[in-house]
XYZ file of C-alpha atoms in Angstrom:
127
model
C -2.717 3.021 15.520
C -1.786 -0.471 14.268
C 0.042 0.967 11.255
C 1.969 3.354 13.520
C 2.931 0.499 15.845
C 4.213 -1.641 12.972
C 6.027 1.271 11.327
C 7.644 2.187 14.633
C 8.940 -1.356 15.085
C 10.684 -1.179 11.708
C 12.070 2.345 12.137
C 13.387 1.616 15.655
C 15.522 -1.118 14.109
C 17.166 1.519 11.913
C 15.337 0.794 8.649
C 13.718 3.298 6.337
C 10.047 2.855 5.553
C 7.664 4.171 2.912
C 3.924 3.906 3.436
C 1.704 4.223 0.379
C -1.943 3.755 -0.509
C -1.029 1.884 -3.693
C -2.801 -1.452 -3.367
C -1.164 -3.507 -6.123
C 2.525 -4.329 -6.186
C 2.790 -3.168 -9.788
C 1.564 0.262 -8.609
C 4.060 0.228 -5.728
C 6.827 -0.831 -8.115
C 6.087 2.144 -10.382
C 6.415 4.470 -7.375
C 9.557 2.805 -6.029
C 11.616 1.578 -8.982
C 14.639 -0.427 -7.949
C 13.468 -0.929 -4.374
C 13.291 -4.033 -2.273
C 9.961 -4.838 -0.661
C 9.886 -6.816 2.552
C 6.695 -8.842 2.746
C 5.404 -11.527 5.027
C 4.708 -15.049 3.864
C 0.981 -14.262 3.890
C 1.516 -11.461 1.355
C 3.816 -13.673 -0.740
C 0.996 -16.228 -0.865
C -1.280 -13.574 -2.404
C 1.418 -12.306 -4.795
C 1.740 -15.751 -6.406
C -1.984 -16.550 -6.367
C -3.360 -16.557 -9.927
C -6.809 -15.398 -8.814
C -5.405 -11.851 -8.609
C -4.233 -11.874 -12.242
C -7.175 -13.285 -14.218
C -7.217 -11.452 -17.559
C -10.377 -9.681 -18.625
C -12.687 -12.092 -20.417
C -11.154 -15.149 -18.721
C -12.198 -17.128 -15.657
C -10.047 -18.773 -13.023
C -12.303 -21.804 -13.067
C -11.577 -23.797 -16.173
C -8.162 -22.234 -16.764
C -5.335 -24.732 -16.901
C -2.507 -24.656 -14.367
C -0.232 -23.594 -17.218
C -2.479 -20.613 -18.037
C -2.687 -19.604 -14.386
C 1.089 -19.836 -14.042
C 1.508 -17.627 -17.129
C -0.724 -14.965 -15.550
C 1.399 -14.907 -12.398
C 4.650 -14.861 -14.365
C 3.403 -11.939 -16.434
C 2.665 -9.944 -13.274
C 6.017 -10.876 -11.731
C 7.869 -9.880 -14.890
C 6.341 -6.385 -14.552
C 7.887 -6.161 -11.100
C 11.208 -7.438 -12.368
C 11.206 -4.826 -15.154
C 10.926 -2.144 -12.461
C 13.989 -3.558 -10.692
C 11.956 -4.770 -7.733
C 12.926 -7.603 -5.404
C 10.545 -9.204 -2.926
C 12.171 -10.297 0.332
C 9.884 -12.712 2.143
C 9.815 -13.061 5.915
C 8.207 -16.052 7.565
C 4.863 -15.703 9.305
C 2.980 -17.571 11.972
C -0.275 -19.015 10.660
C -3.500 -18.959 12.689
C -2.817 -22.551 13.772
C 0.606 -21.557 15.172
C 2.621 -23.049 12.293
C 5.558 -20.911 11.132
C 5.851 -20.804 7.327
C 8.575 -19.285 5.169
C 10.001 -19.713 1.671
C 12.554 -22.238 2.862
C 9.837 -24.567 4.157
C 6.969 -23.897 1.790
C 7.776 -22.155 -1.482
C 4.509 -21.998 -3.403
C 5.777 -20.925 -6.787
C 8.853 -21.981 -8.727
C 10.408 -19.119 -10.659
C 12.133 -19.614 -14.000
C 15.909 -19.139 -13.864
C 15.747 -15.679 -15.447
C 13.699 -14.511 -12.431
C 15.785 -16.259 -9.796
C 16.616 -13.084 -7.829
C 13.094 -11.656 -7.780
C 11.655 -13.438 -4.726
C 14.115 -14.214 -1.951
C 13.755 -15.584 1.577
C 14.889 -13.606 4.586
C 16.725 -16.461 6.219
C 16.459 -16.830 9.963
C 14.318 -13.711 10.335
C 11.322 -13.707 12.596
C 9.457 -10.727 13.975
C 5.816 -11.462 14.637
C 4.037 -8.118 14.259
């Protein structure tokens, strides 16, 4: 019911929507090459969190910031190779604070990835 409500809100605004069971963005990217994904700030926070990209045989604890950044960049480069862009909408946190890329970018991209993660400026639709 919640998924239908959210999907309906997007479709009523005239946008197309694809719903998939693919859990990782690299899986979604393989299904939807060249597509733009609209994600909330909360999802962006997970996308750039190195804990989701720890290589086999490594541990997050004890890894340098440089190593952790390299893991995230490797994952993001896979998305870029598929022609994916991530458009990030702001979200209201549990404490009522509104966060978006313009106020709180968590991850600085190298110049060659500059168009991969983009803010949706001035957009707000709390779903």
